[in-house]
Coordinates of N, CA and C in Angstrom, one line a residue:
X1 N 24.1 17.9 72.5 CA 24.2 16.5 71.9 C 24.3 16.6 70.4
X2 N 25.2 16.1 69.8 CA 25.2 16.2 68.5 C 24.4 15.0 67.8
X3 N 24.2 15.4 67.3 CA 23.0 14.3 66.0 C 24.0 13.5 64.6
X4 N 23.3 12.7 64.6 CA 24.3 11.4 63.4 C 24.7 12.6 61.8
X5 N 23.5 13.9 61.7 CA 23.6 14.6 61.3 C 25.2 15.7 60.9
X6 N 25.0 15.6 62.1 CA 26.3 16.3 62.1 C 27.6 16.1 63.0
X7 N 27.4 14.3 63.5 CA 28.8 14.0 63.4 C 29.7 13.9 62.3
X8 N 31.3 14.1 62.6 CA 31.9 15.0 62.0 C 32.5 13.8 60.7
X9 N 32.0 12.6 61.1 CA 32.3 11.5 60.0 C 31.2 11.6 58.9
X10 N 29.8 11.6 59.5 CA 29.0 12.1 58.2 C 28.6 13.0 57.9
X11 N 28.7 14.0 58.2 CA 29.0 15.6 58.0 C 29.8 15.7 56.9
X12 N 31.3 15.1 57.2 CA 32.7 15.5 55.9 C 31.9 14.4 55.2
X13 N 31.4 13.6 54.7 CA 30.8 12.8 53.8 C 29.9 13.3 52.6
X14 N 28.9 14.0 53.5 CA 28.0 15.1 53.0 C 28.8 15.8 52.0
X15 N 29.6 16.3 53.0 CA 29.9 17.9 52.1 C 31.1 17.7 50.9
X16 N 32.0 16.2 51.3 CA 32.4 16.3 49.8 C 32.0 15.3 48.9
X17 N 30.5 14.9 49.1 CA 29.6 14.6 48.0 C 28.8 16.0 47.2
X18 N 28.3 16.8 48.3 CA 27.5 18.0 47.8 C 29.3 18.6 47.3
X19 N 30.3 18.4 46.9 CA 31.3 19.6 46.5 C 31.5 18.9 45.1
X20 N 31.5 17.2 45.3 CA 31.3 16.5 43.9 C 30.7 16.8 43.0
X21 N 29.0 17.1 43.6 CA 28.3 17.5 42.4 C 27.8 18.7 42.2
X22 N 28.6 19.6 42.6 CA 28.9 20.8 41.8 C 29.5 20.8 40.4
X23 N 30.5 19.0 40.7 CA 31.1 19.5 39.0 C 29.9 18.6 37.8
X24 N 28.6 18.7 38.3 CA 27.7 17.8 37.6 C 27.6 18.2 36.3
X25 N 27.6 19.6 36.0 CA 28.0 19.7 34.6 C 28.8 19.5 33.8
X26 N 30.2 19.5 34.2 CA 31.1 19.2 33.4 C 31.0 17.6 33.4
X27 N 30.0 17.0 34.4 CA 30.6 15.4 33.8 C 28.9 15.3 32.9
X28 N 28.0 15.9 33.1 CA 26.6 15.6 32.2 C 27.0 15.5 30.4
X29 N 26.8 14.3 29.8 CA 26.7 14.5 28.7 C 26.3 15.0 27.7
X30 N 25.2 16.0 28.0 CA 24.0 16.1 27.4 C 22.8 15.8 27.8
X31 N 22.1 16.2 27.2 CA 20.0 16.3 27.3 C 20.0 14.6 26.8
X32 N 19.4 13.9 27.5 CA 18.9 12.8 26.8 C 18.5 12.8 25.8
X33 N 17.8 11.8 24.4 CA 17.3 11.9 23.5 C 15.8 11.7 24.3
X34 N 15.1 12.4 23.5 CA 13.4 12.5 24.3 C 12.2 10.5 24.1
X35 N 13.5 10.6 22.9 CA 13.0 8.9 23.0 C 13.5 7.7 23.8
X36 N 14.6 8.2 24.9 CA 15.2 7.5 25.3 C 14.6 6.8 26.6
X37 N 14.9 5.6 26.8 CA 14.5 5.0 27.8 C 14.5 5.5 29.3
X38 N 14.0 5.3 30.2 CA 14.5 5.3 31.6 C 15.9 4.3 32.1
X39 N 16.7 3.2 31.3 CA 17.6 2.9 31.4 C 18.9 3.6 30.6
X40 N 18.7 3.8 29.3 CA 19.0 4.4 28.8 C 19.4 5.9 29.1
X41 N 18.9 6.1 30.2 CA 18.8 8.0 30.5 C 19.9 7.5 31.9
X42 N 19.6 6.6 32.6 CA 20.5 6.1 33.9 C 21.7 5.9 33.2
X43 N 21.9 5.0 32.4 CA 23.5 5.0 31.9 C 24.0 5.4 31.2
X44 N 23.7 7.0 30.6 CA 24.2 8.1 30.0 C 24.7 8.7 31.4
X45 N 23.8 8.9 32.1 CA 23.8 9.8 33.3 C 24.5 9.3 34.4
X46 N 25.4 8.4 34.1 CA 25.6 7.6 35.7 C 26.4 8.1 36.6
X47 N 27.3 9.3 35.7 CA 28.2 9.6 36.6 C 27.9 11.3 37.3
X48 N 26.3 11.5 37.1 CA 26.4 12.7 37.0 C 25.2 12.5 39.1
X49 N 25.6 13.6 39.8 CA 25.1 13.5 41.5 C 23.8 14.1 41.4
X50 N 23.1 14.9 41.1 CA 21.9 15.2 40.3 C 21.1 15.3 42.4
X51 N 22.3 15.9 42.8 CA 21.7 15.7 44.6 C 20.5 16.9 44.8
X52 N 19.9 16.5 46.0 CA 19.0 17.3 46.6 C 19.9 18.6 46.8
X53 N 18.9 19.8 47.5 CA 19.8 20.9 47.7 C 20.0 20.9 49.2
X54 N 21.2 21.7 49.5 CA 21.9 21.3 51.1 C 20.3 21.4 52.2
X55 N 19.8 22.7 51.8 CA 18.8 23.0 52.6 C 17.6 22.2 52.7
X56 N 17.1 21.1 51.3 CA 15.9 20.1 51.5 C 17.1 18.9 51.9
X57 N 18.0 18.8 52.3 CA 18.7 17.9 53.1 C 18.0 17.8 54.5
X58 N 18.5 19.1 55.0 CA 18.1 19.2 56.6 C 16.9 19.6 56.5
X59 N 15.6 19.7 55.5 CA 14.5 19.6 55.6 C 13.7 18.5 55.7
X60 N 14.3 17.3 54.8 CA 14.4 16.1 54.9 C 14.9 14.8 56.4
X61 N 15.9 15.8 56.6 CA 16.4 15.1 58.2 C 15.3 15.8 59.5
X62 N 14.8 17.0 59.2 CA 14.0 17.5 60.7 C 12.6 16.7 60.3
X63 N 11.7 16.4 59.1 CA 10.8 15.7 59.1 C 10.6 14.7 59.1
X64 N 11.8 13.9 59.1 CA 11.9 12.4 59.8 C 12.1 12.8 61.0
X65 N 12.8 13.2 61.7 CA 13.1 13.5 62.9 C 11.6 13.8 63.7
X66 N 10.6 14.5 62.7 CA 9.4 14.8 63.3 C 8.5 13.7 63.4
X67 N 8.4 12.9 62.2 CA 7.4 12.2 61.8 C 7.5 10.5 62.7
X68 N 8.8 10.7 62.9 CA 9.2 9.1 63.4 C 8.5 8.1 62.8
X69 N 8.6 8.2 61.5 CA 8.1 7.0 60.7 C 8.9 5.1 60.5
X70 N 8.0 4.2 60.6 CA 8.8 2.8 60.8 C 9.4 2.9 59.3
X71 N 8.6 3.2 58.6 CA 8.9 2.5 57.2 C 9.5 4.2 56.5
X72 N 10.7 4.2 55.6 CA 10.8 5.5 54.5 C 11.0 4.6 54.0
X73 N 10.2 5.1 52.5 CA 10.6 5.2 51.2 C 11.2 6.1 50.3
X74 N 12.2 6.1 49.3 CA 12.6 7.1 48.4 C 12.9 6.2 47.0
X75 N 12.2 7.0 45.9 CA 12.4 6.8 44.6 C 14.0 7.8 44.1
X76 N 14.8 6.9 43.7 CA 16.0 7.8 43.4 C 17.6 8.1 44.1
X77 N 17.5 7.0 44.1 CA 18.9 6.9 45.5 C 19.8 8.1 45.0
X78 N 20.5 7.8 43.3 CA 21.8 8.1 43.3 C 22.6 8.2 43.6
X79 N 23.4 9.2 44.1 CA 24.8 8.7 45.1 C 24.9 8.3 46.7
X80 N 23.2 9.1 46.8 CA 23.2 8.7 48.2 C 23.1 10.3 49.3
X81 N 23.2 11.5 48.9 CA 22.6 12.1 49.6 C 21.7 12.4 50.2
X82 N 20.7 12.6 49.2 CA 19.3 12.3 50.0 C 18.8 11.4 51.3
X83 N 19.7 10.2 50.7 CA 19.5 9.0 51.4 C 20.4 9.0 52.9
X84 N 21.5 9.4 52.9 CA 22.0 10.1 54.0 C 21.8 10.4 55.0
X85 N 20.4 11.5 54.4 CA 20.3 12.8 55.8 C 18.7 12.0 56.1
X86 N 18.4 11.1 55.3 CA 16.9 9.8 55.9 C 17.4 9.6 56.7
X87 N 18.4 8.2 56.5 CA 19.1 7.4 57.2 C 19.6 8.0 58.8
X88 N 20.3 9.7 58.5 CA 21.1 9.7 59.6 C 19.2 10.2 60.6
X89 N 18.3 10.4 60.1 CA 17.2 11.1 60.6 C 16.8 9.5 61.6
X90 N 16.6 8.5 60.7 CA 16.2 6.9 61.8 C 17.1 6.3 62.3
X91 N 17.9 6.3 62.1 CA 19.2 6.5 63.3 C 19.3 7.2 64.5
X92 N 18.9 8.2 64.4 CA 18.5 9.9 65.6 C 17.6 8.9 66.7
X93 N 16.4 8.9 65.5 CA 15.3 8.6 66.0 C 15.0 7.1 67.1
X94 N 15.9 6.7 66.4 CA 15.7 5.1 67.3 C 15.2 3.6 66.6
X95 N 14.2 4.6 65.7 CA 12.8 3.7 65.0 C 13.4 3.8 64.0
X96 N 12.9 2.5 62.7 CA 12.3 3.1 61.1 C 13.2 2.4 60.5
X97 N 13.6 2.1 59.2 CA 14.2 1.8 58.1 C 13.5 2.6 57.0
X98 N 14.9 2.4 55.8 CA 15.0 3.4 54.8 C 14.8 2.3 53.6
X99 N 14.5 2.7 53.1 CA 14.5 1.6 51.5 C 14.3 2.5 50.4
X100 N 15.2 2.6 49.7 CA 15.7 3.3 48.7 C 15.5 2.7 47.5
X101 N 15.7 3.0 46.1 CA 15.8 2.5 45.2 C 16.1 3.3 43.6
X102 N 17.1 2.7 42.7 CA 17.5 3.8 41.8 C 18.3 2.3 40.9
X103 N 18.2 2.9 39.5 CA 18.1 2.2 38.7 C 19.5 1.7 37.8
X104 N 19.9 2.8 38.4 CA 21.6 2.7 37.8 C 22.7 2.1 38.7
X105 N 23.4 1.1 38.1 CA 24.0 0.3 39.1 C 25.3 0.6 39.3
X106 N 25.6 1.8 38.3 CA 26.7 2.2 39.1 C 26.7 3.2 40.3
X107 N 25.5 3.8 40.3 CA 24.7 4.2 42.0 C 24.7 3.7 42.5
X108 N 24.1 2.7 42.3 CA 23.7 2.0 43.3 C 25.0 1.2 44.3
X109 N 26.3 0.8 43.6 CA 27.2 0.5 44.2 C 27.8 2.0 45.0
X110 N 27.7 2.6 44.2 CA 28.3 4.0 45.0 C 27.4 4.7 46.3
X111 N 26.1 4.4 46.7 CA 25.5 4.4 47.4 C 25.8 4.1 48.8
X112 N 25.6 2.2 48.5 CA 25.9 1.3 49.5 C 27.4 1.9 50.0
X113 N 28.2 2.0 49.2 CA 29.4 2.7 49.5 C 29.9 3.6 50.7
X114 N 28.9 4.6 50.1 CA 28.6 5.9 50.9 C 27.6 5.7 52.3
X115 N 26.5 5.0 52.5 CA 26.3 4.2 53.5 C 26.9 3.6 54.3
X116 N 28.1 2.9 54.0 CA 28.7 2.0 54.7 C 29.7 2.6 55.1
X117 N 30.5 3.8 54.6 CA 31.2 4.6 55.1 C 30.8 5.4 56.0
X118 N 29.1 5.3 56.2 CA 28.8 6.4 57.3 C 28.4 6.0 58.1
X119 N 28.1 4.6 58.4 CA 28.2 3.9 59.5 C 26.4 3.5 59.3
X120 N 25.7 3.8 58.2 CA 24.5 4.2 57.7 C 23.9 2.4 57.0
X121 N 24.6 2.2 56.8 CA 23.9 0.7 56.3 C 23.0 -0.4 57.0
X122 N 23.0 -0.3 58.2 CA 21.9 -1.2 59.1 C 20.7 -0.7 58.5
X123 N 20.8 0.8 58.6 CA 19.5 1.3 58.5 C 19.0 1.4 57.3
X124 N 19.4 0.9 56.0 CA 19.2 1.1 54.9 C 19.2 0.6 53.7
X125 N 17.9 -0.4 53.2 CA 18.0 -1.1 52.3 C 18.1 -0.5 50.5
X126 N 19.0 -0.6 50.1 CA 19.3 0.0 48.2 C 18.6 -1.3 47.5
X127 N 17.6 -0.6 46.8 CA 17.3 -2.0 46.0 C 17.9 -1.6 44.3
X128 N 18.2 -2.4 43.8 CA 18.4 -1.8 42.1 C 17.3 -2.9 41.5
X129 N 16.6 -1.1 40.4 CA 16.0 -1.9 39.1 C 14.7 -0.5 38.8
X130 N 14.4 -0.8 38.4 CA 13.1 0.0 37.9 C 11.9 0.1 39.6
X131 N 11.7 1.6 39.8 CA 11.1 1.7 40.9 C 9.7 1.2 40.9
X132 N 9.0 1.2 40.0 CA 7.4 0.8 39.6 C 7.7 -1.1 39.9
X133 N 8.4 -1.3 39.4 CA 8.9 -3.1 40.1 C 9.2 -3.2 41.2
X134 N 10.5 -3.1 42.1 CA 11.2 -2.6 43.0 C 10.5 -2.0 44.4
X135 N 10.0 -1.1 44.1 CA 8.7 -0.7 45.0 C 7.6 -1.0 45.2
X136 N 7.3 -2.0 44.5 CA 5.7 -3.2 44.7 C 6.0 -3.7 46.2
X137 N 7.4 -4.2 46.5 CA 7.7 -5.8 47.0 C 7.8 -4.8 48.4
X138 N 8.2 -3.4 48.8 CA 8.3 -2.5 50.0 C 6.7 -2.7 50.7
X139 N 6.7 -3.6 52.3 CA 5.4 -3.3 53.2 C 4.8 -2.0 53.7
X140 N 4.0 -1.9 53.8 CA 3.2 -0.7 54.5 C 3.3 -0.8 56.1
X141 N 2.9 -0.1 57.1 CA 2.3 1.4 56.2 C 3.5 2.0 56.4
X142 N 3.4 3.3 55.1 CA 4.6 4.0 54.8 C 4.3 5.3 55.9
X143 N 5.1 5.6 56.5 CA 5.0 7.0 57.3 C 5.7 8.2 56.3
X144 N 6.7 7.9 55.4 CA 7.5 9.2 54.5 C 7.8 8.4 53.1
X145 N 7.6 9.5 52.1 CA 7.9 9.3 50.7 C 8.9 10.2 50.4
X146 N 9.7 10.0 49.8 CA 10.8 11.3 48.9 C 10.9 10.7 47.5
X147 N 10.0 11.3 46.4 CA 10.1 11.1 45.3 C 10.9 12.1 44.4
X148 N 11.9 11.7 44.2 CA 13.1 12.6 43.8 C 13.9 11.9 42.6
X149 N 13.7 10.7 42.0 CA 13.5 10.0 40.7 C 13.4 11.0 39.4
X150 N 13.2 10.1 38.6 CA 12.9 11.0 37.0 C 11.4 11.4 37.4
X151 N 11.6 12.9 36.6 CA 10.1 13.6 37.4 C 9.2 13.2 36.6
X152 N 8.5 12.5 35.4 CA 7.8 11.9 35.2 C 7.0 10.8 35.4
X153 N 8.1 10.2 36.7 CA 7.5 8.8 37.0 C 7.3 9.1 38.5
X154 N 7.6 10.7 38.9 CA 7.1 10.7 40.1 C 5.5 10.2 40.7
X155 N 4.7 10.8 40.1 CA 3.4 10.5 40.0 C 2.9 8.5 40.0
X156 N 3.6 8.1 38.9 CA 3.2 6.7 38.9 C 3.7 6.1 40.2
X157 N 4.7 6.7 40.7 CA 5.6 6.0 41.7 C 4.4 5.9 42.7
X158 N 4.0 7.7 42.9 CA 3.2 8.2 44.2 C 2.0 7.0 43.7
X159 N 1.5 7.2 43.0 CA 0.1 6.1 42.9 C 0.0 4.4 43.6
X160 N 1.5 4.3 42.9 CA 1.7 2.7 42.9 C 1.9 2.5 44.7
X161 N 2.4 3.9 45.3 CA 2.6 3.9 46.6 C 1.6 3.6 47.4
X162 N 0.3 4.6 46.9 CA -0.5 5.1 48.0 C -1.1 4.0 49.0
X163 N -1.7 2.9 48.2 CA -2.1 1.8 49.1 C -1.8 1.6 50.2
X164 N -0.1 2.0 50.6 CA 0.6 1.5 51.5 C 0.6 2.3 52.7
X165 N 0.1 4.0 52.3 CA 0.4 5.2 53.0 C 0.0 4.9 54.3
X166 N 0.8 5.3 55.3 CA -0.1 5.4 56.8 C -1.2 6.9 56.8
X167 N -2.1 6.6 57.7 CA -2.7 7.9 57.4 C -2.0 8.7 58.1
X168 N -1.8 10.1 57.5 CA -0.8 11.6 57.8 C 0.6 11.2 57.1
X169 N 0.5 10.7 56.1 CA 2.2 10.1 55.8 C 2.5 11.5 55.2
X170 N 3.5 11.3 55.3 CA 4.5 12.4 54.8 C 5.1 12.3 53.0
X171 N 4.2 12.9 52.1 CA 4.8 12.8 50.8 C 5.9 14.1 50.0
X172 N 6.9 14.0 50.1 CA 7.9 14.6 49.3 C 8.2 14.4 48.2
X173 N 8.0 15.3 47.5 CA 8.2 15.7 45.6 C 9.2 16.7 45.7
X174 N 10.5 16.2 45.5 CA 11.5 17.4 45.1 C 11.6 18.3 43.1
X175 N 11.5 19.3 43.3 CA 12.2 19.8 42.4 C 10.6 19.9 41.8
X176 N 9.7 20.1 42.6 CA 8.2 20.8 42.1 C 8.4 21.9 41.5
X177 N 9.2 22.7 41.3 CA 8.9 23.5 40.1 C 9.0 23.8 38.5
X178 N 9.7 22.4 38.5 CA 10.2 21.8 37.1 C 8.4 21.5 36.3
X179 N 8.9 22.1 35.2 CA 7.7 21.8 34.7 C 7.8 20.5 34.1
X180 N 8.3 19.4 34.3 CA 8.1 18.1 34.1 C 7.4 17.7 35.4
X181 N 7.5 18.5 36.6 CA 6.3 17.7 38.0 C 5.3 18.6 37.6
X182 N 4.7 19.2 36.9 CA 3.1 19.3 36.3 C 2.1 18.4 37.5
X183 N 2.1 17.2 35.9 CA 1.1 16.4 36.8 C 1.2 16.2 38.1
X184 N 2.5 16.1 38.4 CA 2.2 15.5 40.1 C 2.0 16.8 41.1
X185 N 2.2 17.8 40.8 CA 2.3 18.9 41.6 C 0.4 19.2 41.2
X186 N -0.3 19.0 40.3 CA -1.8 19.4 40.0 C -2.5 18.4 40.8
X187 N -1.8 16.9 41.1 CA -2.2 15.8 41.5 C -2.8 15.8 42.9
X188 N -1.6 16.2 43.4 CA -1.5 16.3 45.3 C -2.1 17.7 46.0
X189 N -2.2 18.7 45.0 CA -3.0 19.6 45.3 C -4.5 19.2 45.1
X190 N -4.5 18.7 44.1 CA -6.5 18.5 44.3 C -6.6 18.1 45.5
X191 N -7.4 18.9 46.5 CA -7.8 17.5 47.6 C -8.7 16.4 47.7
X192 N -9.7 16.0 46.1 CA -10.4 15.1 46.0 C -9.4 13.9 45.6
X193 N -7.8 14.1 45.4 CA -6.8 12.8 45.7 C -6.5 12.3 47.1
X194 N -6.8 13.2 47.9 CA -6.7 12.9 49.3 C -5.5 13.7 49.8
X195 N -4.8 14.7 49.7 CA -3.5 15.2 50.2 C -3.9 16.7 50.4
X196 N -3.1 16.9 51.4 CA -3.3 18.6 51.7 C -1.6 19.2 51.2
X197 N -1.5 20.1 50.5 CA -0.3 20.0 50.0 C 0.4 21.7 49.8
X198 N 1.0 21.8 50.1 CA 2.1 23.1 50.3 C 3.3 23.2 49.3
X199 N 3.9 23.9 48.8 CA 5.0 24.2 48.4 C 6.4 25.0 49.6
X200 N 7.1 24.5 49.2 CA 8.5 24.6 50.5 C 9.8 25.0 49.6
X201 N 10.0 26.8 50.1 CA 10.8 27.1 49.0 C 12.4 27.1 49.2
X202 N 12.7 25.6 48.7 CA 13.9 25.1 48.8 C 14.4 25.5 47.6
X203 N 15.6 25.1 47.2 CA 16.6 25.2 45.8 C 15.7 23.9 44.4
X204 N 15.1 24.8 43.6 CA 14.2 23.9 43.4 C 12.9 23.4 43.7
X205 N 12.6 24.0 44.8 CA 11.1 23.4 45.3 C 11.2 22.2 45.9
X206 N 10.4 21.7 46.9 CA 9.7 21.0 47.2 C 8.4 20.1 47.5
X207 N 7.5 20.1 47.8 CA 6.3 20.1 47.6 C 6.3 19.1 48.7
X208 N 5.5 19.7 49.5 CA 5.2 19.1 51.1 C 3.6 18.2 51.2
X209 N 3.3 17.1 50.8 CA 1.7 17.0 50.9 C 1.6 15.6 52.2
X210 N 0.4 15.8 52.8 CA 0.4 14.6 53.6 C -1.3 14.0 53.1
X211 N -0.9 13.1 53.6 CA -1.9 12.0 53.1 C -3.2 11.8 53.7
X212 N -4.5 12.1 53.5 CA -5.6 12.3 54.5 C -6.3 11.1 54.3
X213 N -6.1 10.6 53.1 CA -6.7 9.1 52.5 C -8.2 9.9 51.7
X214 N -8.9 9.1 51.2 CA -9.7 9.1 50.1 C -11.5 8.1 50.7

């Protein structure tokens, strides 16, 4: 039986988005200025894919696939990969919606885009604006997080989230070894925040914690 995964329409989708942003460097402008806004950093950056790695792709599709959660959430759409291998995961599944969110609008159209080419848009709400806004108005309970945003605001995101968590939810922090996820990687390991939490050695890290509540 083949999976939404790796039918051959969103499969070639995938792969020449992940071949796009290979040329992420040559289109990156540069280091932000360290005073620069969170909008500001989106529309310097807009053209740049800044994607998960292939392998927390299909780590990201087998724990949806596990968790059969109603509700995902993800901080960070950008072009839409990450959001892909959700989508093609509650799709698989039967259950769930995706609700995404990222700040730059020229993502955000390029997203929907890429969604709607994969036959991926029922399942999948893009909201544009600032995720600390944006993410208030998303219902509970959350079954999965993928916080893959600017890594500074991962933490505020997870907080602003938790309320909503189902108990055992599934929290994802990509690119935990950046020392910009500091705090959030010291966060979800305490377990007096409530999370039992692992490291998952993807391209960049991952950081696997679930939710045991408080």
């Amino acid at each position: 039986m083949t999976t939404t995964l790796h039918d051959p329409a969103v499969r070639d989708l995938i792969d020449r988005l992940f071949t796009e942003a290979e040329r992420d460097d040559e289109r990156s402008p540069g280091r932000p200025a360290p005073t620069a806004t969170a909008r500001e950093r989106a529309d310097l950056l807009e053209d740049v894919y800044m994607p998960i790695s292939a392998r927390g792709g299909d780590l990201l599709y087998a724990l949806v696939r596990a968790v059969r959660p109603q509700t995902v959430v993800e901080f960070g759409t950008a072009y839409g990969i990450s959001t892909l291998h959700l989508a093609a995961a509650v799709r698989d599944n039967g259950v769930g919606h995706v609700t995404t969110t990222e700040l730059s609008a020229t993502k955000v159209k390029a997203a929907r885009a890429n969604l709607e080419e994969a036959g991926l848009s029922d399942v999948v709400t893009v909201l544009e604006g600032d995720a600390l806004t944006t993410l208030g108005t998303v219902g509970g309970p959350i079954g999965l997080a993928l916080l893959d945003g600017w890594k500074e605001m991962c933490l505020p995101v997870l907080r602003l989230l938790e309320a909503r968590l189902a108990p055992g939810a599934l929290v994802v922090g990509d690119d935990s070894t950046f020392e910009s996820m500091s705090d959030y990687v010291a966060y979800v390991r305490d377990p007096g925040n409530g999370y039992v939490s692992v490291d998952f050695p993807v391209e960049d890290g991952m950081e696997l914690s679930c939710w045991t509540g408080r």
